[in-house]
Short mmCIF file of C-alpha atoms and ligand atoms in Angstrom, two decimals:
data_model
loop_
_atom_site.label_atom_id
_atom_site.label_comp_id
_atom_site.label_asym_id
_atom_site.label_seq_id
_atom_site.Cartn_x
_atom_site.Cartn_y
_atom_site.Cartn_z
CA UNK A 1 -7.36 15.63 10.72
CA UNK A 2 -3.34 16.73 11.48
CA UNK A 3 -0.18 15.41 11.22
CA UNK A 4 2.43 16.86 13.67
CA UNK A 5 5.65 15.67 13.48
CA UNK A 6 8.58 15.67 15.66
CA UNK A 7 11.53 16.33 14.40
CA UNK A 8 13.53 15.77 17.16
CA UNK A 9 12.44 12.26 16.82
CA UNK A 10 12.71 11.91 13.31
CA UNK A 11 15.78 10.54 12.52
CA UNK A 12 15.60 10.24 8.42
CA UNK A 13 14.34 6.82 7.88
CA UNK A 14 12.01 8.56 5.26
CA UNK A 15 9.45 5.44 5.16
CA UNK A 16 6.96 8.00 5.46
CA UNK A 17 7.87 9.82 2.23
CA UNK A 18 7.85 6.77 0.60
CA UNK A 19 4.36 5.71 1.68
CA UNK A 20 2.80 9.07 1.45
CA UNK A 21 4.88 11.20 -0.75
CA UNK A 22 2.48 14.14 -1.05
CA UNK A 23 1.62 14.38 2.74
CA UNK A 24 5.61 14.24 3.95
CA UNK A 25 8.49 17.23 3.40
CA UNK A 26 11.87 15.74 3.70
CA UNK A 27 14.47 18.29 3.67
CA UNK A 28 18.05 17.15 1.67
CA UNK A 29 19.39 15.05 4.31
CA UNK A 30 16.37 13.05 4.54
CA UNK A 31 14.52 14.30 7.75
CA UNK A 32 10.94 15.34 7.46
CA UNK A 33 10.39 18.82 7.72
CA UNK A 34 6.52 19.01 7.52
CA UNK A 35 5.55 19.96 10.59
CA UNK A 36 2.30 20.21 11.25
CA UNK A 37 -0.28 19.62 8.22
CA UNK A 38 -3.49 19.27 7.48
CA UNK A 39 -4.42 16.31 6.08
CA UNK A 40 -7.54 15.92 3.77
CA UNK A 41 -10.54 13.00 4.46
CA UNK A 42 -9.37 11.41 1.61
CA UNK A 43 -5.83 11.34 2.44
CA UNK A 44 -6.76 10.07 5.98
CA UNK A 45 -5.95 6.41 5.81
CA UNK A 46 -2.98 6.85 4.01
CA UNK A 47 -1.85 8.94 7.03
CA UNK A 48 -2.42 6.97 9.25
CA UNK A 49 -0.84 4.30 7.45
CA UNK A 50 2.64 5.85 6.98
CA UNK A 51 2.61 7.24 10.94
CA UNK A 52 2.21 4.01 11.77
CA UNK A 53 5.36 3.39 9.77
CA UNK A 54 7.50 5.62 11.02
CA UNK A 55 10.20 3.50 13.29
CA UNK A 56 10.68 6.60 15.78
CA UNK A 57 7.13 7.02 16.21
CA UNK A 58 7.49 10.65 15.11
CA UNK A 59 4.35 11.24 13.46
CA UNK A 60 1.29 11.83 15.63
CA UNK A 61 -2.00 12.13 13.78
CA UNK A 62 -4.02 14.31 15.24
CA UNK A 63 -8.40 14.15 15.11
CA UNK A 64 -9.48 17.40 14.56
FE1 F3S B 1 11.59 10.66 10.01
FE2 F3S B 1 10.05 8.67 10.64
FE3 F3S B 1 9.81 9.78 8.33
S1 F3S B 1 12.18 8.86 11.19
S2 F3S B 1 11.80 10.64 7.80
S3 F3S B 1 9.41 10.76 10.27
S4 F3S B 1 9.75 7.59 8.74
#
């Protein structure tokens, strides 16, 4: 499994670095920066978990 994010959504809440703080880059102002990463089964429903956070809906998870 993937996480992709758009940054162009993002706009900094950073609810996803606080749910999954090893999973999510935020650069200094607060916007995540990760990109696209792969996430490992054990890190899976954490994932999904702060995606589903993210107000902006800028975190797809990907299957694959
Ligand atoms: Fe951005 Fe959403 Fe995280 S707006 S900082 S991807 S909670």
């Amino acid at each position: 499994m993937r996480i992709v994010v758009d940054r162009d959504r993002c706009m900094g809440h950073a609810v996803c670095a606080l749910m999954a703080p090893d999973l999510m880059e935020l650069d200094d102002l607060g916007y995540n920066v990760t990109g696209e990463a792969k996430v490992e089964p054990a890190d899976e429903a954490l994932a999904r978990r702060a995606a589903g956070a993210c107000p902006e809906g800028a975190i797809a998870v990907v299957d694959a």
